[in-house]
């Protein structure tokens, strides 16, 4: 006869899993802050653009991405970068666990967009591609709603097809004003990483 698993044991396992996920998100956030604090002069003195490996779990093919709207730097930024200066490379077919943190007094949200144009050139990001995931707002109010300073939100997108995408703010005009990064899903990428130019 098989013994039933106690509810206490199940709760403990759930708490441990949550701690691991939060720890990975915090680690990514700290690493992005450290990496994005380097000056552009230091980056341009190297012969190749530096890569920074992202946290990931190869057993369930999940990449952990943390984007932060910093209170310092450009008004419309992710991790201190704007206008696609950050490029995130992930293996095609993997899952994206994305955490978005807002440190600004302005509301912001985060959207994964299968883009039709090379840069956001419309106040409405849906005019430039298909929105696949919205974090920090709903699919009906992404142009006007977002999370406020000190808040965070997370979302999961599974099995991302090969292609080039944006991670951008959906509030009207924010992406068009520079609040976007590029995400490349490729079968040639085996370890997820980020490059900042």
One Martini backbone bead per residue (centre of mass of N, CA, C, O) as a GRO file, in nm:
protein
  197
    1UNK     BB    1   0.097   0.036   0.021
    2UNK     BB    2   0.053   0.372  -0.028
    3UNK     BB    3   0.172   0.662   0.096
    4UNK     BB    4   0.067   0.961   0.184
    5UNK     BB    5   0.110   1.289   0.129
    6UNK     BB    6   0.165   1.549   0.311
    7UNK     BB    7   0.078   1.879   0.331
    8UNK     BB    8   0.342   1.974   0.464
    9UNK     BB    9   0.540   1.865   0.254
   10UNK     BB   10   0.422   2.019   0.012
   11UNK     BB   11   0.471   2.304   0.130
   12UNK     BB   12   0.777   2.282   0.158
   13UNK     BB   13   0.840   2.237  -0.139
   14UNK     BB   14   0.710   2.503  -0.241
   15UNK     BB   15   0.898   2.691  -0.081
   16UNK     BB   16   1.167   2.600  -0.201
   17UNK     BB   17   1.101   2.670  -0.494
   18UNK     BB   18   1.046   2.972  -0.445
   19UNK     BB   19   1.329   3.041  -0.337
   20UNK     BB   20   1.486   2.966  -0.593
   21UNK     BB   21   1.346   3.166  -0.785
   22UNK     BB   22   1.404   3.425  -0.626
   23UNK     BB   23   1.711   3.391  -0.619
   24UNK     BB   24   1.753   3.405  -0.926
   25UNK     BB   25   1.631   3.689  -0.963
   26UNK     BB   26   1.823   3.842  -0.772
   27UNK     BB   27   2.084   3.763  -0.909
   28UNK     BB   28   2.019   3.889  -1.185
   29UNK     BB   29   1.979   4.176  -1.085
   30UNK     BB   30   2.265   4.215  -0.970
   31UNK     BB   31   2.419   4.154  -1.232
   32UNK     BB   32   2.293   4.376  -1.407
   33UNK     BB   33   2.382   4.614  -1.234
   34UNK     BB   34   2.682   4.561  -1.255
   35UNK     BB   35   2.705   4.557  -1.566
   36UNK     BB   36   2.552   4.842  -1.628
   37UNK     BB   37   2.779   5.021  -1.466
   38UNK     BB   38   2.945   5.026  -1.693
   39UNK     BB   39   3.119   5.190  -1.905
   40UNK     BB   40   3.141   5.259  -2.237
   41UNK     BB   41   3.449   5.283  -2.246
   42UNK     BB   42   3.513   5.000  -2.134
   43UNK     BB   43   3.367   4.845  -2.361
   44UNK     BB   44   3.525   4.977  -2.618
   45UNK     BB   45   3.825   4.862  -2.538
   46UNK     BB   46   3.737   4.605  -2.645
   47UNK     BB   47   3.734   4.367  -2.903
   48UNK     BB   48   3.485   4.253  -2.752
   49UNK     BB   49   3.178   4.194  -2.652
   50UNK     BB   50   3.049   4.138  -2.363
   51UNK     BB   51   2.941   3.858  -2.176
   52UNK     BB   52   2.641   3.747  -1.991
   53UNK     BB   53   2.532   3.507  -1.804
   54UNK     BB   54   2.241   3.346  -1.750
   55UNK     BB   55   2.016   3.211  -1.571
   56UNK     BB   56   1.960   2.846  -1.564
   57UNK     BB   57   1.761   2.543  -1.653
   58UNK     BB   58   1.832   2.257  -1.827
   59UNK     BB   59   1.608   2.049  -1.735
   60UNK     BB   60   1.360   2.279  -1.817
   61UNK     BB   61   1.437   2.506  -2.011
   62UNK     BB   62   1.514   2.780  -1.826
   63UNK     BB   63   1.508   3.129  -1.830
   64UNK     BB   64   1.636   3.402  -1.630
   65UNK     BB   65   1.476   3.722  -1.639
   66UNK     BB   66   1.587   4.057  -1.543
   67UNK     BB   67   1.407   4.366  -1.535
   68UNK     BB   68   1.501   4.716  -1.480
   69UNK     BB   69   1.374   5.024  -1.381
   70UNK     BB   70   1.566   5.284  -1.344
   71UNK     BB   71   1.617   5.593  -1.180
   72UNK     BB   72   1.864   5.592  -1.340
   73UNK     BB   73   1.907   5.745  -1.624
   74UNK     BB   74   1.705   5.690  -1.844
   75UNK     BB   75   1.372   5.711  -1.838
   76UNK     BB   76   1.367   5.479  -2.072
   77UNK     BB   77   1.453   5.175  -1.911
   78UNK     BB   78   1.674   4.880  -1.904
   79UNK     BB   79   1.931   4.849  -1.707
   80UNK     BB   80   2.022   5.146  -1.833
   81UNK     BB   81   1.894   5.093  -2.112
   82UNK     BB   82   1.845   5.178  -2.465
   83UNK     BB   83   1.758   5.123  -2.786
   84UNK     BB   84   1.873   4.810  -2.795
   85UNK     BB   85   2.156   4.773  -2.629
   86UNK     BB   86   2.015   4.517  -2.536
   87UNK     BB   87   2.102   4.162  -2.576
   88UNK     BB   88   1.917   3.860  -2.575
   89UNK     BB   89   2.023   3.515  -2.554
   90UNK     BB   90   1.840   3.219  -2.659
   91UNK     BB   91   1.716   2.920  -2.675
   92UNK     BB   92   1.533   2.760  -2.874
   93UNK     BB   93   1.244   2.629  -2.697
   94UNK     BB   94   1.247   2.782  -2.447
   95UNK     BB   95   1.196   2.919  -2.135
   96UNK     BB   96   1.054   3.226  -1.989
   97UNK     BB   97   1.151   3.385  -1.687
   98UNK     BB   98   1.003   3.696  -1.605
   99UNK     BB   99   1.132   3.984  -1.436
  100UNK     BB  100   0.978   4.289  -1.316
  101UNK     BB  101   1.123   4.608  -1.214
  102UNK     BB  102   1.021   4.912  -1.050
  103UNK     BB  103   1.201   5.240  -0.975
  104UNK     BB  104   0.989   5.433  -1.072
  105UNK     BB  105   0.728   5.674  -1.070
  106UNK     BB  106   0.651   5.548  -1.319
  107UNK     BB  107   0.462   5.357  -1.504
  108UNK     BB  108   0.518   5.003  -1.589
  109UNK     BB  109   0.581   4.751  -1.838
  110UNK     BB  110   0.596   4.414  -1.992
  111UNK     BB  111   0.678   4.293  -2.329
  112UNK     BB  112   0.635   4.037  -2.561
  113UNK     BB  113   0.752   4.079  -2.905
  114UNK     BB  114   0.664   4.004  -3.235
  115UNK     BB  115   0.826   4.173  -3.461
  116UNK     BB  116   0.799   4.384  -3.774
  117UNK     BB  117   1.017   4.581  -3.668
  118UNK     BB  118   1.328   4.707  -3.571
  119UNK     BB  119   1.157   4.940  -3.434
  120UNK     BB  120   0.977   5.131  -3.239
  121UNK     BB  121   0.713   5.340  -3.432
  122UNK     BB  122   0.480   5.329  -3.209
  123UNK     BB  123   0.272   5.390  -2.946
  124UNK     BB  124   0.167   5.105  -3.039
  125UNK     BB  125   0.304   4.792  -3.022
  126UNK     BB  126   0.082   4.636  -3.196
  127UNK     BB  127   0.170   4.783  -3.471
  128UNK     BB  128   0.475   4.614  -3.459
  129UNK     BB  129   0.321   4.351  -3.343
  130UNK     BB  130   0.305   4.062  -3.137
  131UNK     BB  131   0.166   3.997  -2.834
  132UNK     BB  132   0.268   3.735  -2.602
  133UNK     BB  133   0.341   3.909  -2.330
  134UNK     BB  134   0.218   4.036  -2.010
  135UNK     BB  135   0.369   4.250  -1.755
  136UNK     BB  136   0.194   4.457  -1.526
  137UNK     BB  137  -0.062   4.384  -1.699
  138UNK     BB  138  -0.299   4.377  -1.944
  139UNK     BB  139  -0.413   4.314  -2.265
  140UNK     BB  140  -0.619   4.578  -2.232
  141UNK     BB  141  -0.399   4.795  -2.051
  142UNK     BB  142  -0.091   4.837  -2.158
  143UNK     BB  143  -0.114   5.158  -2.241
  144UNK     BB  144  -0.193   5.257  -1.914
  145UNK     BB  145  -0.059   5.023  -1.742
  146UNK     BB  146   0.124   4.959  -1.425
  147UNK     BB  147   0.384   4.949  -1.227
  148UNK     BB  148   0.521   5.070  -0.945
  149UNK     BB  149   0.726   5.172  -0.729
  150UNK     BB  150   0.865   4.868  -0.595
  151UNK     BB  151   0.754   4.681  -0.803
  152UNK     BB  152   0.660   4.343  -0.912
  153UNK     BB  153   0.673   4.108  -1.197
  154UNK     BB  154   0.568   3.793  -1.348
  155UNK     BB  155   0.651   3.558  -1.624
  156UNK     BB  156   0.557   3.296  -1.866
  157UNK     BB  157   0.728   3.159  -2.152
  158UNK     BB  158   0.682   2.900  -2.379
  159UNK     BB  159   0.850   2.786  -2.632
  160UNK     BB  160   1.046   2.965  -2.805
  161UNK     BB  161   1.083   3.067  -3.105
  162UNK     BB  162   1.259   3.137  -3.353
  163UNK     BB  163   1.387   3.476  -3.318
  164UNK     BB  164   1.292   3.824  -3.306
  165UNK     BB  165   1.259   4.038  -3.020
  166UNK     BB  166   1.080   4.217  -2.772
  167UNK     BB  167   1.137   4.407  -2.473
  168UNK     BB  168   0.862   4.614  -2.359
  169UNK     BB  169   0.690   4.891  -2.315
  170UNK     BB  170   0.327   4.958  -2.349
  171UNK     BB  171   0.316   5.235  -2.293
  172UNK     BB  172   0.246   5.501  -2.451
  173UNK     BB  173   0.567   5.574  -2.603
  174UNK     BB  174   0.798   5.419  -2.451
  175UNK     BB  175   0.931   5.247  -2.671
  176UNK     BB  176   0.969   5.482  -2.874
  177UNK     BB  177   1.166   5.620  -2.635
  178UNK     BB  178   1.358   5.331  -2.562
  179UNK     BB  179   1.183   5.088  -2.410
  180UNK     BB  180   1.406   4.846  -2.525
  181UNK     BB  181   1.481   4.507  -2.605
  182UNK     BB  182   1.656   4.237  -2.730
  183UNK     BB  183   1.543   3.908  -2.848
  184UNK     BB  184   1.720   3.600  -2.912
  185UNK     BB  185   1.614   3.304  -3.077
  186UNK     BB  186   1.837   3.016  -3.097
  187UNK     BB  187   1.981   2.712  -3.206
  188UNK     BB  188   2.291   2.827  -3.150
  189UNK     BB  189   2.208   2.849  -2.854
  190UNK     BB  190   2.312   2.708  -2.528
  191UNK     BB  191   2.378   2.976  -2.362
  192UNK     BB  192   2.254   3.219  -2.191
  193UNK     BB  193   2.280   3.574  -2.287
  194UNK     BB  194   2.430   3.908  -2.258
  195UNK     BB  195   2.445   4.222  -2.446
  196UNK     BB  196   2.620   4.541  -2.425
  197UNK     BB  197   2.664   4.844  -2.631
   0.00000   0.00000   0.00000
